[in-house]
mmCIF file of C-alpha atoms in Angstrom:
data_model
loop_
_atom_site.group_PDB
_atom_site.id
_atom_site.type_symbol
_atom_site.label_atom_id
_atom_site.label_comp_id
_atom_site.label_asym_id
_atom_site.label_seq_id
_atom_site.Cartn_x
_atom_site.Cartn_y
_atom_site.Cartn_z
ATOM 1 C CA UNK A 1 -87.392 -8.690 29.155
ATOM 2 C CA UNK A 2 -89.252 -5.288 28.407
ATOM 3 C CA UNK A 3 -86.444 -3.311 30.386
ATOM 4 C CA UNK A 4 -84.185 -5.060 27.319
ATOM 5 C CA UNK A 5 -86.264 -4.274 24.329
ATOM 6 C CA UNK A 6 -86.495 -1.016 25.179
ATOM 7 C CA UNK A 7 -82.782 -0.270 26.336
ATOM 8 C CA UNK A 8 -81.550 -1.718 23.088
ATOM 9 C CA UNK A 9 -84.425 -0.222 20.981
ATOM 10 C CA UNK A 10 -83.715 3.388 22.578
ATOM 11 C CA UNK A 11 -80.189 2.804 22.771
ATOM 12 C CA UNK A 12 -79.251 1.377 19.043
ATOM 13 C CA UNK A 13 -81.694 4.684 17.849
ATOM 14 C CA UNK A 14 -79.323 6.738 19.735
ATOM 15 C CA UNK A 15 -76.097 5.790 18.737
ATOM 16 C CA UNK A 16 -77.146 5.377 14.849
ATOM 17 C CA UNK A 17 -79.025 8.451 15.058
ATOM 18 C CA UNK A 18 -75.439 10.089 16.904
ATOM 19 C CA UNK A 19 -72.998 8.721 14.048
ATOM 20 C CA UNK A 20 -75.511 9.938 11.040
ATOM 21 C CA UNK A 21 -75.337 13.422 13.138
ATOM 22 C CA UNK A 22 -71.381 13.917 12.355
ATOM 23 C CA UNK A 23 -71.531 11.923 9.155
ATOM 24 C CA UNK A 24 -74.066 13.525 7.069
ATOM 25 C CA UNK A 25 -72.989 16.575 4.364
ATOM 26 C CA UNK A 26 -76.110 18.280 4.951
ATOM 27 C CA UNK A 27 -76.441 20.179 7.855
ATOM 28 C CA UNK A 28 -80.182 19.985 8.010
ATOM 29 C CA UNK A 29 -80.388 16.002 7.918
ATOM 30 C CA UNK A 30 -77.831 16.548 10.555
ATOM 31 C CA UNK A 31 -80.451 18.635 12.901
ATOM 32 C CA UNK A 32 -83.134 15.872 12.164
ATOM 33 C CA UNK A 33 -81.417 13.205 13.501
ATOM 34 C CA UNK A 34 -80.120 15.045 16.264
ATOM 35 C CA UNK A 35 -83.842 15.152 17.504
ATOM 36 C CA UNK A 36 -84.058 11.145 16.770
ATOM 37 C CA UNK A 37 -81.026 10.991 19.552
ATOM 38 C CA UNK A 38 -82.531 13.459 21.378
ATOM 39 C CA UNK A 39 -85.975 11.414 21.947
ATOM 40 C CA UNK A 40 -83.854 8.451 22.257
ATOM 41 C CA UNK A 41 -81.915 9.721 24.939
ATOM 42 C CA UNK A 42 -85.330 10.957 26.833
ATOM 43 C CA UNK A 43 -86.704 7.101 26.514
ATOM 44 C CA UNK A 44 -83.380 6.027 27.914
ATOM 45 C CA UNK A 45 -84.543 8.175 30.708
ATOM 46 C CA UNK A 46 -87.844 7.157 30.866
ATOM 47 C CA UNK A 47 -85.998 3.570 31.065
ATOM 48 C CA UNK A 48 -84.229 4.966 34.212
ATOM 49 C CA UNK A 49 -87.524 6.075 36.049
ATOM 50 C CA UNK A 50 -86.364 9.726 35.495
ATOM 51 C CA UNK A 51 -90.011 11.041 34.143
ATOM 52 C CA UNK A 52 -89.172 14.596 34.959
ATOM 53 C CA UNK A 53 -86.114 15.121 33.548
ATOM 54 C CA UNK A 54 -87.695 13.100 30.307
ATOM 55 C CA UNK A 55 -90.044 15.310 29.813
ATOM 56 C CA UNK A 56 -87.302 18.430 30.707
ATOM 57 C CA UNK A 57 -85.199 16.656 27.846
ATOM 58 C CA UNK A 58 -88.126 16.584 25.628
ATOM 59 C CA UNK A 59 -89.174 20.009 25.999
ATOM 60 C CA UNK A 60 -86.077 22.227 26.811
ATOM 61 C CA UNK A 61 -84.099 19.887 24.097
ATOM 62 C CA UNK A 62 -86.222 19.326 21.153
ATOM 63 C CA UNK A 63 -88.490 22.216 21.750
ATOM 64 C CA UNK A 64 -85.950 24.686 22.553
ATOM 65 C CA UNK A 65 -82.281 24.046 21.582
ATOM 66 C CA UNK A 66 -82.733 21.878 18.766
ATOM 67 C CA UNK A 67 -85.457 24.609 17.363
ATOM 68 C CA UNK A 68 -82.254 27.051 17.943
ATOM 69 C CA UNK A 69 -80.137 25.401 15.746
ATOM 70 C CA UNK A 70 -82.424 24.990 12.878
ATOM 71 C CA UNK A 71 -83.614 27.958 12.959
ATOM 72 C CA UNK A 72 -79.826 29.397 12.879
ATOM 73 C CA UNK A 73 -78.933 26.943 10.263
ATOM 74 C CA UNK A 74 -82.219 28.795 7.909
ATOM 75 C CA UNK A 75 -80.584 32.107 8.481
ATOM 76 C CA UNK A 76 -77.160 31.303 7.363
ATOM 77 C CA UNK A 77 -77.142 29.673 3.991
ATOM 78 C CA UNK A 78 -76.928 26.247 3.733
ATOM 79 C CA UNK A 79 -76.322 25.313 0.090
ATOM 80 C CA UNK A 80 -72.676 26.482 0.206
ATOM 81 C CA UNK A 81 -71.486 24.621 3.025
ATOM 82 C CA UNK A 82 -73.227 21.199 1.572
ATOM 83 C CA UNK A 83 -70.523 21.651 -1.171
ATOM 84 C CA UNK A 84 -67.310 22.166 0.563
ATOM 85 C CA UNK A 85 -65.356 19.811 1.682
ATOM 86 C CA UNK A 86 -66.765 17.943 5.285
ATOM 87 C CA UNK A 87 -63.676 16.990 7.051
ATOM 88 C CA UNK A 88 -60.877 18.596 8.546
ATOM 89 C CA UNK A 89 -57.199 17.739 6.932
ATOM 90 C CA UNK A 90 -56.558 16.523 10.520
ATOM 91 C CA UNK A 91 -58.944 13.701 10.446
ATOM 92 C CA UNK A 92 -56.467 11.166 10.792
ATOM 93 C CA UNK A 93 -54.581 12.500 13.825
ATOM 94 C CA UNK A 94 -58.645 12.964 15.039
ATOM 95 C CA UNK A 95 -59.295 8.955 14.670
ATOM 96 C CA UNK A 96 -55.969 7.877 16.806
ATOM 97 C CA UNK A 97 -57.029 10.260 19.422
ATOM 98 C CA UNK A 98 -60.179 9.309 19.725
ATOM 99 C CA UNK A 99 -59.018 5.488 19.882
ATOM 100 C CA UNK A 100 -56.931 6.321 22.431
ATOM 101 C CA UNK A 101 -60.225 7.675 24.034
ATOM 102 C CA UNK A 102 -61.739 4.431 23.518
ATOM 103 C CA UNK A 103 -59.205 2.326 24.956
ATOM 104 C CA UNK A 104 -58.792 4.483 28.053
ATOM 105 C CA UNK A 105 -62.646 4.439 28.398
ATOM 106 C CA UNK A 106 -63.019 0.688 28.051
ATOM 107 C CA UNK A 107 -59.641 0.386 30.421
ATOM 108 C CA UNK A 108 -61.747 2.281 33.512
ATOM 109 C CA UNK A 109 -64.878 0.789 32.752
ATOM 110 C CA UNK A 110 -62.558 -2.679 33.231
ATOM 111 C CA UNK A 111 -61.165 -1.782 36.382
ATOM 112 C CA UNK A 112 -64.140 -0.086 37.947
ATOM 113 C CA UNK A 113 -66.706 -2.916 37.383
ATOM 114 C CA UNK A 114 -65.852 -4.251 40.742
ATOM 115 C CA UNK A 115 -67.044 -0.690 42.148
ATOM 116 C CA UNK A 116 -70.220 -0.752 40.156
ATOM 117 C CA UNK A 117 -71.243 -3.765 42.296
ATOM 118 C CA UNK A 118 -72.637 -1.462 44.924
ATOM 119 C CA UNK A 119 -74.750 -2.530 47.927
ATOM 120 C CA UNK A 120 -78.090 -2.890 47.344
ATOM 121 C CA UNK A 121 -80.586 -0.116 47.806
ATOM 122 C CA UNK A 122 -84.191 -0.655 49.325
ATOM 123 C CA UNK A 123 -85.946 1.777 46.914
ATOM 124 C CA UNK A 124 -88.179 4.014 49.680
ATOM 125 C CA UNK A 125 -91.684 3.472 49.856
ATOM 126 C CA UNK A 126 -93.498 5.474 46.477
ATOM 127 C CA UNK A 127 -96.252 6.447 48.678
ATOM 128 C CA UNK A 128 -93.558 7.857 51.400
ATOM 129 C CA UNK A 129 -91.069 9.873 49.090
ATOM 130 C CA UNK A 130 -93.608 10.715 46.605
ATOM 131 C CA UNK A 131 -93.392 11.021 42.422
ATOM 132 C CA UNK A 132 -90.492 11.412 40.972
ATOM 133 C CA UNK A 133 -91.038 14.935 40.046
ATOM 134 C CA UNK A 134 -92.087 15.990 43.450
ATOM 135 C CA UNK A 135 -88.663 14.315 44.638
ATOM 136 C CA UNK A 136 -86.510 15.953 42.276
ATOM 137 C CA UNK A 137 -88.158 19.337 42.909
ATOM 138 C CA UNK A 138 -87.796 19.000 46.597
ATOM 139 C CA UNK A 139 -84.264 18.596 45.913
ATOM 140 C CA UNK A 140 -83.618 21.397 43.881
ATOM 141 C CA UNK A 141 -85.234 23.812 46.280
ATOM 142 C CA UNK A 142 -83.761 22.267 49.141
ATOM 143 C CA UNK A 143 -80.261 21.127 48.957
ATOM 144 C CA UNK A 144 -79.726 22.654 45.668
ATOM 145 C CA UNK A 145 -81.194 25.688 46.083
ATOM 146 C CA UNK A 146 -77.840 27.664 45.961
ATOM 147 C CA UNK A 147 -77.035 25.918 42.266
ATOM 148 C CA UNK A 148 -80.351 26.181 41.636
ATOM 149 C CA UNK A 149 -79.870 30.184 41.487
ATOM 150 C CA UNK A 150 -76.744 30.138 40.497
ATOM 151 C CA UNK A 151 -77.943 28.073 37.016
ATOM 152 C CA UNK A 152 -80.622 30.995 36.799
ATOM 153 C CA UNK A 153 -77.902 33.892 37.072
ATOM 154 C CA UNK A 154 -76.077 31.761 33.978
ATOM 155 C CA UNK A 155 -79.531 31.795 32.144
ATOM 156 C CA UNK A 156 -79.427 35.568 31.979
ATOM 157 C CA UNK A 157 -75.968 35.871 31.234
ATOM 158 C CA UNK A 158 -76.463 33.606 28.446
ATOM 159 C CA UNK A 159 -79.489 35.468 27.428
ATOM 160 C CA UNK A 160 -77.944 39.056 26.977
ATOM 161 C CA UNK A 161 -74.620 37.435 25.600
ATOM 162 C CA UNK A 162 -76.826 35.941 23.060
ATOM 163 C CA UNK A 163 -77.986 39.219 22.612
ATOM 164 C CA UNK A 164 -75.316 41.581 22.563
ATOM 165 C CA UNK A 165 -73.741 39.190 20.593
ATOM 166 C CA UNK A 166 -75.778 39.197 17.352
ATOM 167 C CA UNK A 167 -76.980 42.537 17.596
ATOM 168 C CA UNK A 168 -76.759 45.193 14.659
ATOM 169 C CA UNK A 169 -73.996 47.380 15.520
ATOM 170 C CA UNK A 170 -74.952 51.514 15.485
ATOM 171 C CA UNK A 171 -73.178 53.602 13.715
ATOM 172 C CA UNK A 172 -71.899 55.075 16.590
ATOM 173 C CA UNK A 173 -70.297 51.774 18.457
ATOM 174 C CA UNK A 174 -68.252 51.928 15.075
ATOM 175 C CA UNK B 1 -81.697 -7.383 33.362
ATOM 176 C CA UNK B 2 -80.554 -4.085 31.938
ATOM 177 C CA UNK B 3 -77.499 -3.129 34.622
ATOM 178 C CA UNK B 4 -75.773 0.221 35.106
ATOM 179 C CA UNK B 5 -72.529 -0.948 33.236
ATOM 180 C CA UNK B 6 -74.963 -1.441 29.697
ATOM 181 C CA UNK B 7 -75.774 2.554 30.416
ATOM 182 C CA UNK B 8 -72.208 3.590 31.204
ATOM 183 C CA UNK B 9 -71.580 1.419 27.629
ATOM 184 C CA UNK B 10 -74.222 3.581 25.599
ATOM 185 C CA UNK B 11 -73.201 6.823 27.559
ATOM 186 C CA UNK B 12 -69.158 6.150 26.570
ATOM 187 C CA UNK B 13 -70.179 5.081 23.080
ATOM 188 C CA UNK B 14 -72.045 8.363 22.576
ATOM 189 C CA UNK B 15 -69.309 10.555 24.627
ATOM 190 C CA UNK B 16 -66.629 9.012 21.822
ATOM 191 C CA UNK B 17 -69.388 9.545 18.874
ATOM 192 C CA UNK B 18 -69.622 13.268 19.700
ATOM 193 C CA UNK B 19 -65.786 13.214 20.274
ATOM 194 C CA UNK B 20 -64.887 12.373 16.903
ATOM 195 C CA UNK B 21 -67.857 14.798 15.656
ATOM 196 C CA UNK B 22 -65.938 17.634 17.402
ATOM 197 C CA UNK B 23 -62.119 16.737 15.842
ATOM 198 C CA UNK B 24 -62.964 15.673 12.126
ATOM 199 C CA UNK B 25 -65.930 18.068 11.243
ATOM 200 C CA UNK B 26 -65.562 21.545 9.719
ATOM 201 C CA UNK B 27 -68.635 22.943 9.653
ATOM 202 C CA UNK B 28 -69.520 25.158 13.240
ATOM 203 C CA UNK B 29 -73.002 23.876 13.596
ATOM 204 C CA UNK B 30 -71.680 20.059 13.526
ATOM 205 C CA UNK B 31 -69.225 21.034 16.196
ATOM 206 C CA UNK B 32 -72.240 22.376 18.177
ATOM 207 C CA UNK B 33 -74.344 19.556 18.056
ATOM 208 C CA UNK B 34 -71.131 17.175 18.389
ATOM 209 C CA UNK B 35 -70.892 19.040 22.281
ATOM 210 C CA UNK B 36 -74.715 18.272 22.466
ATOM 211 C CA UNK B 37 -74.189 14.411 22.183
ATOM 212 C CA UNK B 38 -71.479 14.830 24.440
ATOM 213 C CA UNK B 39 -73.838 16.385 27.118
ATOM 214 C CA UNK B 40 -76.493 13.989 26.203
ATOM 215 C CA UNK B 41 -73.665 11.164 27.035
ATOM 216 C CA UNK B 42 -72.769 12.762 30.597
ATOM 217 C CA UNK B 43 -76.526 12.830 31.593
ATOM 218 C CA UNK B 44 -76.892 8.932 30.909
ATOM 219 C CA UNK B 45 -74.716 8.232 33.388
ATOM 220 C CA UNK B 46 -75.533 10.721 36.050
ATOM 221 C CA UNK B 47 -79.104 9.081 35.416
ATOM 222 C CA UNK B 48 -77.789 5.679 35.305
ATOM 223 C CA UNK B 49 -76.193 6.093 38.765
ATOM 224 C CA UNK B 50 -79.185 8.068 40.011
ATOM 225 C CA UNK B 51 -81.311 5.218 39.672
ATOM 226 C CA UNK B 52 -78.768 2.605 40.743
ATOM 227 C CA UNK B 53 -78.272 4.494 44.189
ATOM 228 C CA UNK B 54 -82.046 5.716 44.016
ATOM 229 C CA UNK B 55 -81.369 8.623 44.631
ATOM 230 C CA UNK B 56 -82.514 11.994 43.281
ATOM 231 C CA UNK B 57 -79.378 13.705 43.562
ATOM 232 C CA UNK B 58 -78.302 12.228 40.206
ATOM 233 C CA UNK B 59 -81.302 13.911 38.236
ATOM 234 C CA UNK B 60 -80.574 17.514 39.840
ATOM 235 C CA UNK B 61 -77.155 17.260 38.445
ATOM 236 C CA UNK B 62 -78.731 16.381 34.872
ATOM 237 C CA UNK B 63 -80.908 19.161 35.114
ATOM 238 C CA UNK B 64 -77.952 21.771 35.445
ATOM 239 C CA UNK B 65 -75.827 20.070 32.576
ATOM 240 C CA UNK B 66 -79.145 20.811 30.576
ATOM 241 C CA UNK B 67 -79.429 24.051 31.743
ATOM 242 C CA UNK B 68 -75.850 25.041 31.095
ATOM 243 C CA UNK B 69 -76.313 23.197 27.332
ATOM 244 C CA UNK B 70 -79.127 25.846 26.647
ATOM 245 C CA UNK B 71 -77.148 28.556 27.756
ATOM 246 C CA UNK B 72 -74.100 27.542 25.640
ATOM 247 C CA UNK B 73 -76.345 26.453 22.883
ATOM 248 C CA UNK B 74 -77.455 30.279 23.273
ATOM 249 C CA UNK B 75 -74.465 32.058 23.313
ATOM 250 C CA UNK B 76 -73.151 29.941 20.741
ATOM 251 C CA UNK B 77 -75.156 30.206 18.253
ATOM 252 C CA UNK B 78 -75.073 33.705 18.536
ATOM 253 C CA UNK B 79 -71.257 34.304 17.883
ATOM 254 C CA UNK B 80 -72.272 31.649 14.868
ATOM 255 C CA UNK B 81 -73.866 34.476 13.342
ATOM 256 C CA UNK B 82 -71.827 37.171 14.480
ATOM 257 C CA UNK B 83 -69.010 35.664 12.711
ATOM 258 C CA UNK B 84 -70.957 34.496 9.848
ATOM 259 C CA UNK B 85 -71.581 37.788 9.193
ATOM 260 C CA UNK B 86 -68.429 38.615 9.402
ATOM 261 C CA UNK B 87 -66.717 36.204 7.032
ATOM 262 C CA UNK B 88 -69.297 34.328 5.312
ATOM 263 C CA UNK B 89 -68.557 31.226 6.207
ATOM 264 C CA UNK B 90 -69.421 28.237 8.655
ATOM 265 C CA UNK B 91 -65.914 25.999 8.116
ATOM 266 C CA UNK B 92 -64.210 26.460 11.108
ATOM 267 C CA UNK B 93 -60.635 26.437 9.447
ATOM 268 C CA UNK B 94 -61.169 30.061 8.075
ATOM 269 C CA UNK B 95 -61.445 31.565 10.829
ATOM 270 C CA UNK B 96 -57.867 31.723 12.103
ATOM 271 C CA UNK B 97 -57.635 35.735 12.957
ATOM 272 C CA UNK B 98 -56.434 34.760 16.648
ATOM 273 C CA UNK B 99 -54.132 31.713 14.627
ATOM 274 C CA UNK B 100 -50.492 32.176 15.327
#
C-alpha cells in the first residue's frame, strides 16, 4: 500500500512537474520545476531499490546539470526571450507526431505485456550479494569496466569541447 | 502492488512529455531540458527492469545514460553561448545559417 502512495505521489510530481517544464514562458520557472522532476524521478528510484543511482541522480542531476543550466540561463538574458513568441509555427504538425508516438507506444506496451510476465526471480540473499551500492560498483569495475573507461574518455571530451567551445577567441585565431 | 508495466507507463508518459517539449518549443534551453526528461524517461525503465530481473546490470546502464546527459548537457550549453553570442538570440528558428 506504501509501494502505491509513493509511486503515484513521485510519479504524478513527475509528470506535472515534466508538462509545466515545456509549458511555462519563463525559462527560469522552467529550470525550477525541472529539479521537482528531477527529485521525483530519484524517489521513483528510491521506489525501485536503486539507492545509488538515487543519490547519483540527486547529486550529478540537481547539483550539477541542473546548476549548469541556470547558471547559463543568468548569463544570457532572460527578459527578451519571456516576450517572444513560445511555440514553433509547426506546433500542429508537432502534436500529430507525437500522437502517433503515443499510439505506437501504447500499441507495444499492448503486445509486450505477455513478455513482461517474466519468471520469477529469488532476490539473492542481502547479506550474500551485499548493498546495493557495493553491487552496482562491483559491476562497473568488473564487467563494465571497458564502458566504464570509455564513459570517462567522453567526460573529457565533453569537458574541453565545453571549453573550446565558449572560449574568447584571440585576435590571432581571427 | 506497484508492477513494472505502471513504470514503463510513467517512463512512456514522460518520454512523450519531453517529445512534444523538443518539437513545439523555440527557445534552446527548453529543447535542452526537453532531452533531459527524455533521459530521465529511459532510466525509469532500465531501473524498472533492473529491479524486476534483480539484477544490477540495469543500474550500470543508467549510470552511463547519466553520464553521457552531463557530457551533452556540457557541450551543449556551451555552443548555447557560443551562438548566443553570436546572434543574440535563444529561438531556435533564427538560426538557419546551415538552412537550405
Amino acid at each position: 500500500m506504501l509501494e502505491l502512495i509513493l509511486f503515484y505521489t513521485f510519479g504524478a510530481i513527475a509528470v506535472i512537474s515534466g508538462i509545466l517544464v515545456i509549458t511555462r514562458h519563463n525559462v527560469v520557472h522552467s529550470a525550477a520545476f525541472l529539479g521537482a522532476t528531477l527529485f521525483a524521478v530519484a524517489g521513483i528510484f528510491l521506489t525501485l531499490h536503486a539507492e545509488f543511482v538515487a543519490g547519483v541522480q540527486v547529486i550529478v542531476y540537481v547539483g550539477g546539470i541542473l546548476v549548469l543550466f541556470v547558471f547559463v540561463i543568468m548569463l544570457i538574458a532572460v527578459e527578451r526571450s519571456v516576450h517572444e513568441r513560445q511555440y514553433n509555427k509547426q506546433w500542429t504538425i508537432a502534436l500529430i507526431t507525437s500522437a502517433i508516438l503515443i499510439v505506437e507506444i501504447a500499441y507495444g506496451l499492448y503486445r509486450g505485456r505477455d513478455s513482461l510476465v517474466l519468471p520469477a526471480v529469488v532476490p539473492p540473499a542481502a547479506a550474500a550479494a551485499g548493498g546495493n551500492s557495493e553491487q552496482v560498483g562491483t559491476a562497473l569495475y568488473t564487467s563494465y569496466l571497458l564502458p566504464f573507461e570509455i564513459a570517462s574518455i567522453l567526460l573529457l571530451v565533453a569537458i574541453v569541447g565545453a571549453v573550446v567551445l565558449s572560449k574568447k577567441r584571440t585576435p590571432a585565431e581571427e | 502492488m506497484v508492477t513494472t508495466f505502471h513504470y514503463l507507463l510513467l517512463g512512456a508518459a514522460l518520454f512523450t512529455i519531453g517529445v512534444i517539449g523538443v518539437l513545439t518549443r523555440r527557445n534552446i534551453m527548453i529543447i535542452l531540458m526537453s532531452i533531459e526528461l527524455m533521459m530521465n524517461a529511459v532510466n525509469i525503465n532500465l531501473i524498472a527492469f533492473s529491479n524486476r530481473l534483480q539484477q544490477v546490470t540495469g543500474q550500470v546502464f543508467a549510470i552511463f545514460v547519466i553520464t553521457v546527459a552531463a557530457a551533452e548537457a556540457a557541450v551543449g550549453l556551451g555552443i548555447v553561448i557560443a551562438m548566443f553570442k553570436n546572434k543574440e538570440t535563444m529561438n531556435i528558428n533564427e538560426i538557419d545559417l546551415m538552412k537550405w
